PDB file of C-alpha atoms in Angstrom:
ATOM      1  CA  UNK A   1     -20.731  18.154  -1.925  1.00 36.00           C
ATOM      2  CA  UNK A   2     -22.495  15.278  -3.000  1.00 38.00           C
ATOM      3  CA  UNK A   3     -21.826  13.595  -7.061  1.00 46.00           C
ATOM      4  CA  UNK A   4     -24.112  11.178  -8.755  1.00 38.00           C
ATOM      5  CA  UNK A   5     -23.347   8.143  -7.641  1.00 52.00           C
ATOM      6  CA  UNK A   6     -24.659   9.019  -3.912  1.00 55.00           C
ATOM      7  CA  UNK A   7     -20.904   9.639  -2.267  1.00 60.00           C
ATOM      8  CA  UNK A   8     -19.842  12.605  -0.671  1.00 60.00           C
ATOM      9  CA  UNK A   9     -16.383  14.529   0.225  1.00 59.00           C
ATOM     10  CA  UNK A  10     -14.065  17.000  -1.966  1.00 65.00           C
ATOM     11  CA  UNK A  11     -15.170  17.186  -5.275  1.00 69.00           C
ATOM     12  CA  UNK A  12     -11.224  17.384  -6.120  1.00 89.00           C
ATOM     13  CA  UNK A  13      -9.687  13.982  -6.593  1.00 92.00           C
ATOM     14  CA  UNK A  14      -6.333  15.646  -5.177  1.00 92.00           C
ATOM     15  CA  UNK A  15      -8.072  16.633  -2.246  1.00 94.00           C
ATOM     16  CA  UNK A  16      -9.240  13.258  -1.826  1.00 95.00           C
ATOM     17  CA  UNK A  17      -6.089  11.294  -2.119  1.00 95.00           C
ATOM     18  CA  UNK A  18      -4.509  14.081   0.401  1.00 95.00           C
ATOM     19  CA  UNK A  19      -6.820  13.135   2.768  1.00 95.00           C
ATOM     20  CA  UNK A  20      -6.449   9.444   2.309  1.00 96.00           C
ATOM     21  CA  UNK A  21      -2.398  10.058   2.835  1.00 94.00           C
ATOM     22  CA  UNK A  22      -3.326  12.389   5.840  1.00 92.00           C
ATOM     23  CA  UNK A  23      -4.911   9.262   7.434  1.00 93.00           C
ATOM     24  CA  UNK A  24      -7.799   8.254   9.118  1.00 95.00           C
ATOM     25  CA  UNK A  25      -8.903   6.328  12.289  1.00 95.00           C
ATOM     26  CA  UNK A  26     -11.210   3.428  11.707  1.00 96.00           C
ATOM     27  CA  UNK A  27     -12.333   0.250  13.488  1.00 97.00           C
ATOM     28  CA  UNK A  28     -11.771  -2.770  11.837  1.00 97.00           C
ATOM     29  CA  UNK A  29     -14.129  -5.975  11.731  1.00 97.00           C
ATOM     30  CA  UNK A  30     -12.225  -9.516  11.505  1.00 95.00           C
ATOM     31  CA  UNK A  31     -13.883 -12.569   9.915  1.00 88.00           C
ATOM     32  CA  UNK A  32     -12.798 -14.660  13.162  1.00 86.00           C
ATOM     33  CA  UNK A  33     -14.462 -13.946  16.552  1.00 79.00           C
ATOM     34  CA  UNK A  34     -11.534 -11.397  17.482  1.00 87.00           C
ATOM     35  CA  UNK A  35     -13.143  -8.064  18.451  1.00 92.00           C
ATOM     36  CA  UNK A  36     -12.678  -4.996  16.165  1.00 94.00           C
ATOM     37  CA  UNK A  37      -9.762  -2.703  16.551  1.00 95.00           C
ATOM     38  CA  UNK A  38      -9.514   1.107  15.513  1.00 94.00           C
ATOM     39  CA  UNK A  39      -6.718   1.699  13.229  1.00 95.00           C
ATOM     40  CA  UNK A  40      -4.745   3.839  11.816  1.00 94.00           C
ATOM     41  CA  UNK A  41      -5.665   3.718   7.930  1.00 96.00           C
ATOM     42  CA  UNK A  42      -3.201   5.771   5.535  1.00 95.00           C
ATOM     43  CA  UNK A  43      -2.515   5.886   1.871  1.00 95.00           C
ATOM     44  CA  UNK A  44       1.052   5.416   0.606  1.00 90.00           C
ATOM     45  CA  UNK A  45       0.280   6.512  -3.330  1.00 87.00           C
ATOM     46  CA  UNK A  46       4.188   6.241  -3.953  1.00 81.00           C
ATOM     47  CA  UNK A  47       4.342   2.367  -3.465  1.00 83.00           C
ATOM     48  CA  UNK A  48       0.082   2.255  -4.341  1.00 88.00           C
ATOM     49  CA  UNK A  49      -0.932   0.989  -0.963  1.00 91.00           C
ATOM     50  CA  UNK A  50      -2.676   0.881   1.962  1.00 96.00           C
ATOM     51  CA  UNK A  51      -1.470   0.486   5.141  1.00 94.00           C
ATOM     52  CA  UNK A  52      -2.358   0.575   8.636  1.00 95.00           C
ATOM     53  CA  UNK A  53      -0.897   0.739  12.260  1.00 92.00           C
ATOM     54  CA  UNK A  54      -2.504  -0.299  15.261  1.00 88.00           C
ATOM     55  CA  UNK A  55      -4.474   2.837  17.447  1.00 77.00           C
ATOM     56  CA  UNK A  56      -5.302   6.055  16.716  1.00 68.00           C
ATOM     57  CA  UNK A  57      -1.935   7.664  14.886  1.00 60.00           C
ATOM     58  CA  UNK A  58      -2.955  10.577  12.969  1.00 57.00           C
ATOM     59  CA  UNK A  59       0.272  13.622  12.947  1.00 58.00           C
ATOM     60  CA  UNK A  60       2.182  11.337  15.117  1.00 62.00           C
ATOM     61  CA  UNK A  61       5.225   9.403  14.758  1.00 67.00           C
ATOM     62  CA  UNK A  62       4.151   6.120  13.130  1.00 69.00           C
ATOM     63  CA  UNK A  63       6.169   2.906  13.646  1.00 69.00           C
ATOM     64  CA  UNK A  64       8.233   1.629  10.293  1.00 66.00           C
ATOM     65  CA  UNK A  65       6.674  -1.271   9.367  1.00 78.00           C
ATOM     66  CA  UNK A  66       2.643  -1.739   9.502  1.00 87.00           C
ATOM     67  CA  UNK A  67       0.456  -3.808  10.765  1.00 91.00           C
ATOM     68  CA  UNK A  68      -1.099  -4.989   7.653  1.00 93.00           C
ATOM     69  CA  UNK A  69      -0.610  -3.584   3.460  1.00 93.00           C
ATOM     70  CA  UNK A  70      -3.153  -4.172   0.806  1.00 95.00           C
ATOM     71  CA  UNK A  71      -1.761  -3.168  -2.562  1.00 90.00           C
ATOM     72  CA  UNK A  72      -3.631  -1.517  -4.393  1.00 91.00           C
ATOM     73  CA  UNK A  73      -2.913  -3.014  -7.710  1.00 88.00           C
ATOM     74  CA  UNK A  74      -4.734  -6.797  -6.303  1.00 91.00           C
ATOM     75  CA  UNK A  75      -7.599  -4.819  -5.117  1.00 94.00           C
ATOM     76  CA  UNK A  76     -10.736  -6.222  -7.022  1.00 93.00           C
ATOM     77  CA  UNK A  77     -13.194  -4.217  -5.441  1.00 94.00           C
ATOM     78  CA  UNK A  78     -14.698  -1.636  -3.070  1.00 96.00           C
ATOM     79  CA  UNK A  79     -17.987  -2.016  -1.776  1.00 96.00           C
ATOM     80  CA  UNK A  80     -19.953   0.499   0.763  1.00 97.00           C
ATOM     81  CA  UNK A  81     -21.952  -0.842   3.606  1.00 97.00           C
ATOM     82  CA  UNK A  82     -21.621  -3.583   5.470  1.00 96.00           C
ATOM     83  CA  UNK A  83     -21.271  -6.739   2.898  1.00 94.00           C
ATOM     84  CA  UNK A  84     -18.517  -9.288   4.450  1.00 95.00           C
ATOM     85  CA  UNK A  85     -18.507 -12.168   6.584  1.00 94.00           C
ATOM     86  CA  UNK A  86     -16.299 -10.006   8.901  1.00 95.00           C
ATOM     87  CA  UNK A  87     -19.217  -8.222   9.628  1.00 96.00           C
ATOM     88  CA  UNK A  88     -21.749 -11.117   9.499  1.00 93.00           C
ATOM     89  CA  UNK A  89     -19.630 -12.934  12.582  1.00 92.00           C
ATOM     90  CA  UNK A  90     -19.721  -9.601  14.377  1.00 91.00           C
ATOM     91  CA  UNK A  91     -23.361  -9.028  14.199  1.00 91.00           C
ATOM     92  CA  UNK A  92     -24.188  -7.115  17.574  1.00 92.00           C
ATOM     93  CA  UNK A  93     -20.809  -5.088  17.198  1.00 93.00           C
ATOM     94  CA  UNK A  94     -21.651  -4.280  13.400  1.00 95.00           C
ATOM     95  CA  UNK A  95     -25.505  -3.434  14.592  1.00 95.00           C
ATOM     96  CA  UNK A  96     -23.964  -0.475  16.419  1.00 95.00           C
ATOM     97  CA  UNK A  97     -22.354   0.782  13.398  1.00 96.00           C
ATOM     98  CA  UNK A  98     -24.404   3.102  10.439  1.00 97.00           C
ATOM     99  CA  UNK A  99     -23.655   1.161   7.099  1.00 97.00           C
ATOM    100  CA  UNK A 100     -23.253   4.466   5.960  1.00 97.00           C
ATOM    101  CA  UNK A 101     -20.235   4.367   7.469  1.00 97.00           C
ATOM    102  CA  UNK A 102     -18.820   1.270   6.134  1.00 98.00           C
ATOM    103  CA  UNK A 103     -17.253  -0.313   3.797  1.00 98.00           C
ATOM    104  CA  UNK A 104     -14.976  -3.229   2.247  1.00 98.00           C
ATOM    105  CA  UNK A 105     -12.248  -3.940   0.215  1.00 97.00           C
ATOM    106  CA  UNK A 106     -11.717  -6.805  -1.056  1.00 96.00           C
ATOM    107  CA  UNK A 107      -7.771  -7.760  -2.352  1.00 96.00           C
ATOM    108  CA  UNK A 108      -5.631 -10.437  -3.285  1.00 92.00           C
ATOM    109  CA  UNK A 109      -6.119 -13.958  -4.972  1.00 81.00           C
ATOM    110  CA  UNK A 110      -9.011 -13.389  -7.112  1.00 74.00           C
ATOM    111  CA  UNK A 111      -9.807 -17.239  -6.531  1.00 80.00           C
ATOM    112  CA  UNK A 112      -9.471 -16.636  -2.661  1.00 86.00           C
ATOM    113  CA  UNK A 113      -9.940 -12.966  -1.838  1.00 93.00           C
ATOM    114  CA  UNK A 114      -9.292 -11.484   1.417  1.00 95.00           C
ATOM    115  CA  UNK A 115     -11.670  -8.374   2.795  1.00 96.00           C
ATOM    116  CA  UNK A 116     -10.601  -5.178   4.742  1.00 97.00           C
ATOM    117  CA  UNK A 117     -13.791  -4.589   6.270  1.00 98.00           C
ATOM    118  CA  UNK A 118     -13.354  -1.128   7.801  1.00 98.00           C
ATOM    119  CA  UNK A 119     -15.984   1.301  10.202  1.00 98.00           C
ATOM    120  CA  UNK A 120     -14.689   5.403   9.021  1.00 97.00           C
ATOM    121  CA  UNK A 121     -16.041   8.403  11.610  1.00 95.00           C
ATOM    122  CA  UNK A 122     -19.133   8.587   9.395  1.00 96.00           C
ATOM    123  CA  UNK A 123     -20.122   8.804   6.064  1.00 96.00           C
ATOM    124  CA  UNK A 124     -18.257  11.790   4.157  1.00 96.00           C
ATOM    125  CA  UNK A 125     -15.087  10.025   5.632  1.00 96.00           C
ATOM    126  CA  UNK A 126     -15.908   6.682   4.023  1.00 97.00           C
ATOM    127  CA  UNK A 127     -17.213   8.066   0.966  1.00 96.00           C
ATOM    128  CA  UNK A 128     -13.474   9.785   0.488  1.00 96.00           C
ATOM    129  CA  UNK A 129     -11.896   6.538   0.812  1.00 97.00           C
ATOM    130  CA  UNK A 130     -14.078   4.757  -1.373  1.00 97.00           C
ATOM    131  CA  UNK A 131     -13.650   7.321  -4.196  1.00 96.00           C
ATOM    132  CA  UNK A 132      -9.904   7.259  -4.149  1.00 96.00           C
ATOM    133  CA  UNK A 133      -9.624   3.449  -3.989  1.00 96.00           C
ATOM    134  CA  UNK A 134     -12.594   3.340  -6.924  1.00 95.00           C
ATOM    135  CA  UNK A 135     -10.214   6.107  -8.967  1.00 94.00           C
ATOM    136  CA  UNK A 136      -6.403   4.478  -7.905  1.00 92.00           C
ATOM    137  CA  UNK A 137      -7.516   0.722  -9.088  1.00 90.00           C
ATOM    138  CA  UNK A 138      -8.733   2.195 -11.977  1.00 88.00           C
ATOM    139  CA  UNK A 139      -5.489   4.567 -12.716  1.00 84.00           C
ATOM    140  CA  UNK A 140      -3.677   1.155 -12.810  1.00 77.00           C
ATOM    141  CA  UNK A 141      -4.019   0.439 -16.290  1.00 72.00           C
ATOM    142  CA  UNK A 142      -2.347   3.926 -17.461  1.00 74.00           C
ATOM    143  CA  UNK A 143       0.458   2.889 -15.553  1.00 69.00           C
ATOM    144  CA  UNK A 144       3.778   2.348 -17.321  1.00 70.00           C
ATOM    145  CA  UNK A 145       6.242  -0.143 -17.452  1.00 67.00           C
ATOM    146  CA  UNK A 146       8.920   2.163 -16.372  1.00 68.00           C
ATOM    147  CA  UNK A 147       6.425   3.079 -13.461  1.00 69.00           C
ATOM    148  CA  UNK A 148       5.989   0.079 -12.042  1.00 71.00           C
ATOM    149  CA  UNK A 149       9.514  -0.883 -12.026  1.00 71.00           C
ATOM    150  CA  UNK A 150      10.062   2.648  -9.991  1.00 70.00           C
ATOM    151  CA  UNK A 151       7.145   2.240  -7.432  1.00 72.00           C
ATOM    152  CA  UNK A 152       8.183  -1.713  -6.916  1.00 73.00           C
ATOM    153  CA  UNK A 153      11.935  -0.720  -6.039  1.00 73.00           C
ATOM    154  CA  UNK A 154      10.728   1.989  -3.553  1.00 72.00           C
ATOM    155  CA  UNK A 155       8.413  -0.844  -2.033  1.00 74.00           C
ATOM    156  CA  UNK A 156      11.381  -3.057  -2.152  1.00 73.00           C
ATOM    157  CA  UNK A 157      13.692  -0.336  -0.137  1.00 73.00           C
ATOM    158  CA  UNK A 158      11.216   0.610   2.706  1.00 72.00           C
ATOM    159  CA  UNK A 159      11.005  -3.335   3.021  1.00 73.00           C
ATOM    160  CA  UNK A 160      14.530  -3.760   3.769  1.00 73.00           C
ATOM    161  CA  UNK A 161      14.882  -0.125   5.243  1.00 71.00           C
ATOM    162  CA  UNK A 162      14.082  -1.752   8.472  1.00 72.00           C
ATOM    163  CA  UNK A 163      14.970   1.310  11.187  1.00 71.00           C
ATOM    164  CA  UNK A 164      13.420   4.076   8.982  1.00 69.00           C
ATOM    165  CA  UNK A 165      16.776   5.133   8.302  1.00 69.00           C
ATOM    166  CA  UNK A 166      16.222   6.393   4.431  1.00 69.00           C
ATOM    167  CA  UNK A 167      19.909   4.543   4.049  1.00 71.00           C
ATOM    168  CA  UNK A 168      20.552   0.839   3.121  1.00 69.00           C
ATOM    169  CA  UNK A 169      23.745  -1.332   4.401  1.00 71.00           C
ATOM    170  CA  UNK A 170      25.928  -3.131   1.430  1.00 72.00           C
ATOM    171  CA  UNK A 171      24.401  -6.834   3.264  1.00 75.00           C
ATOM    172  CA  UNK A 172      20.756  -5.241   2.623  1.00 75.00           C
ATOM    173  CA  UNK A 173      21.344  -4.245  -0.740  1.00 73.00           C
ATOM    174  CA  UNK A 174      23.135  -7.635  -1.493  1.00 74.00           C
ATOM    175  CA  UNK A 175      20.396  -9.516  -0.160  1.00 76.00           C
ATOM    176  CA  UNK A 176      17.927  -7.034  -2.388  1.00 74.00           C
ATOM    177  CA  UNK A 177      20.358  -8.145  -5.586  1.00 73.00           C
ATOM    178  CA  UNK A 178      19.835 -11.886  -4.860  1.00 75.00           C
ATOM    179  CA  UNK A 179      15.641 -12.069  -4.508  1.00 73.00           C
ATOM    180  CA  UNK A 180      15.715  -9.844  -7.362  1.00 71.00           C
ATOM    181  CA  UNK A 181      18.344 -12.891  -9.382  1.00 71.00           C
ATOM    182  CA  UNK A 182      20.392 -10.146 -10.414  1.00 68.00           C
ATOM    183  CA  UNK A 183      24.099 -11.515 -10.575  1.00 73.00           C
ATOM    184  CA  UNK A 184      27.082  -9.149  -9.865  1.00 71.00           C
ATOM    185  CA  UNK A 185      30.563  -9.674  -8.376  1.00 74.00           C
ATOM    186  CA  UNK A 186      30.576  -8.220  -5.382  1.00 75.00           C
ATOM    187  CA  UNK A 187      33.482  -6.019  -5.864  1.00 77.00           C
ATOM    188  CA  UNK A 188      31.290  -4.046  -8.233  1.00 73.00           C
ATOM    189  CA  UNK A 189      28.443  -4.037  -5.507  1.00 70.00           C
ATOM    190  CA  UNK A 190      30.954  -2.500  -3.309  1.00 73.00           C
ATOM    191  CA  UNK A 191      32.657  -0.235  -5.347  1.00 72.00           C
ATOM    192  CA  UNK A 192      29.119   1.315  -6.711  1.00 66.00           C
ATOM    193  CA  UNK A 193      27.887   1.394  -3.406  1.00 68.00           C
ATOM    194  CA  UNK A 194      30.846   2.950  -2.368  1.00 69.00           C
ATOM    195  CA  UNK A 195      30.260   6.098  -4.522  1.00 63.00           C
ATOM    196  CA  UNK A 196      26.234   6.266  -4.347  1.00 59.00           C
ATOM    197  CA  UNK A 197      26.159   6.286  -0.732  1.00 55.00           C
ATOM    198  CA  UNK A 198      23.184   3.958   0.482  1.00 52.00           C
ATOM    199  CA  UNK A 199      19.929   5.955  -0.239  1.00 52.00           C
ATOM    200  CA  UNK A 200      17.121   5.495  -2.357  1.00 44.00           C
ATOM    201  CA  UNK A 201      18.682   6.280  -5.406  1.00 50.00           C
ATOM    202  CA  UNK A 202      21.498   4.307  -4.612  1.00 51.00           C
ATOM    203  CA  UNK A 203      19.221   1.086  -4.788  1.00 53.00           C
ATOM    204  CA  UNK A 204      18.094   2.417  -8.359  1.00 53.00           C
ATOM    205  CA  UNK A 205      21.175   2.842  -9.895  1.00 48.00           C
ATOM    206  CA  UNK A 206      22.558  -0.216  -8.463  1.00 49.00           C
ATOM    207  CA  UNK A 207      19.511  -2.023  -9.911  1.00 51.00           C
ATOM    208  CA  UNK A 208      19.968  -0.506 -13.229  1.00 47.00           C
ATOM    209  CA  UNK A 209      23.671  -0.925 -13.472  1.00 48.00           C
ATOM    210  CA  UNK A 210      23.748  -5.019 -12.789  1.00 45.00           C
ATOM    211  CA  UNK A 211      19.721  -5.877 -13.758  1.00 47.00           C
ATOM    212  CA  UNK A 212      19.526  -6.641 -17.250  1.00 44.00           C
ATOM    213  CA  UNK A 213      15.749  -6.401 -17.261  1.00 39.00           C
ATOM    214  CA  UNK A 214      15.762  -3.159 -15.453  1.00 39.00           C
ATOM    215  CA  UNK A 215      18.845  -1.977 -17.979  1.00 40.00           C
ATOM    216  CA  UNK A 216      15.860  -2.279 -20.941  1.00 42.00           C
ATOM    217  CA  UNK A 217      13.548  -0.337 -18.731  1.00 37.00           C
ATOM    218  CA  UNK A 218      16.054   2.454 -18.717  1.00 41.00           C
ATOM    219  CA  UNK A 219      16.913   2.610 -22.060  1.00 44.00           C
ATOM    220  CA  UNK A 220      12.971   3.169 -23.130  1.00 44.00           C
ATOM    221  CA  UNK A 221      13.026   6.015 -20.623  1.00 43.00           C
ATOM    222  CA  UNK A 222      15.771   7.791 -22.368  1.00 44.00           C
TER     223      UNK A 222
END
């Protein structure tokens, strides 16, 4: 069904972000004179990104680390059609594509912004992507403190979770303790470690127990 401001797809913003973590297989347009590629976009709402992988991946096995992330929190805008220079530089490829089907999101340094210039299967399928980016950038100023702190640490694990194991080593979560300037002796390290065996929630606790910015954060949860 179709809303007022001309896009179309699930009138149920659930339904919508499902699909967008379901995936979808789009060709990409580069500003340089490389020639686009179909990718695998997907939503990650847990960490608030977007990610891709190279080919068409939908329901299969995807590799751990992507291709490419945009988070969703330096997104400054979606736009549909065709308005980018990565499209401009592909002219005769981006002549064979309805603008309909288009669009562009553009991320990062708001001084230098980089686009995502993407081609979806037609226009219902870009108009659910541009609907769930339009509502997630907007969700981000209801988002709490306490939030923030809990998406960035799962960002930070799948970083370091390099073999998709759901588990971290003690030298992983030692080097996650030092880029976060946390100090702790690493006899306490171990011996916490030790006890939470190396998931997810490990990481959290650990953070909690040694980060005295993250100990504040806890506190105004409780």
């Amino acid at each position: 069904m179709g809303d007022p401001d001309g896009l179309n797809g699930p009138d149920d913003m659930a339904e919508v972000l499902a699909q967008m973590e379901a995936g979808s297989v789009m060709s990409r347009f580069y500003a340089s004179r490389r020639r686009p590629e179909k990718k695998t976009i997907i939503l990650r709402q847990d960490v608030f990104e977007i990610v891709w992988y190279g080919g068409s991946r939908p329901g299969k096995t995807l590799p751990v680390a992507p291709e490419g992330t945009v988070d969703l929190r330096e997104v400054a805008e979606v736009r549909k059609g065709k308005n980018s220079r990565d499209f401009e530089r592909q002219l005769t490829e981006a002549d064979r594509c309805d603008a309909d089907s288009c669009l562009v999101v553009l991320y990062g340094n708001e001084f230098r912004l980089k686009t995502l210039s993407l081609v979806a299967l037609g226009k219902t399928e870009r108009d659910v992507w541009v609907r769930g980016i339009i509502h997630l950038i907007s969700s981000v100023r209801n988002f709490t403190y306490p939030l923030m702190v809990n998406r960035w640490l799962l960002k930070e694990f799948r970083i370091l979770d390099r073999n998709g194991s759901n588990t971290l080593g003690l030298t992983e979560v030692k080097k996650f303790l030092q880029k976060a300037n946390a100090r702790c002796p690493n006899a306490r390290v171990r011996a916490i470690f030790n006890v939470l065996h190396l998931s997810w929630v490990s990481l959290c606790l650990i953070s909690l127990s040694v980060h005295p910015v993250l100990k504040e954060v806890d506190r105004s949860r409780a």
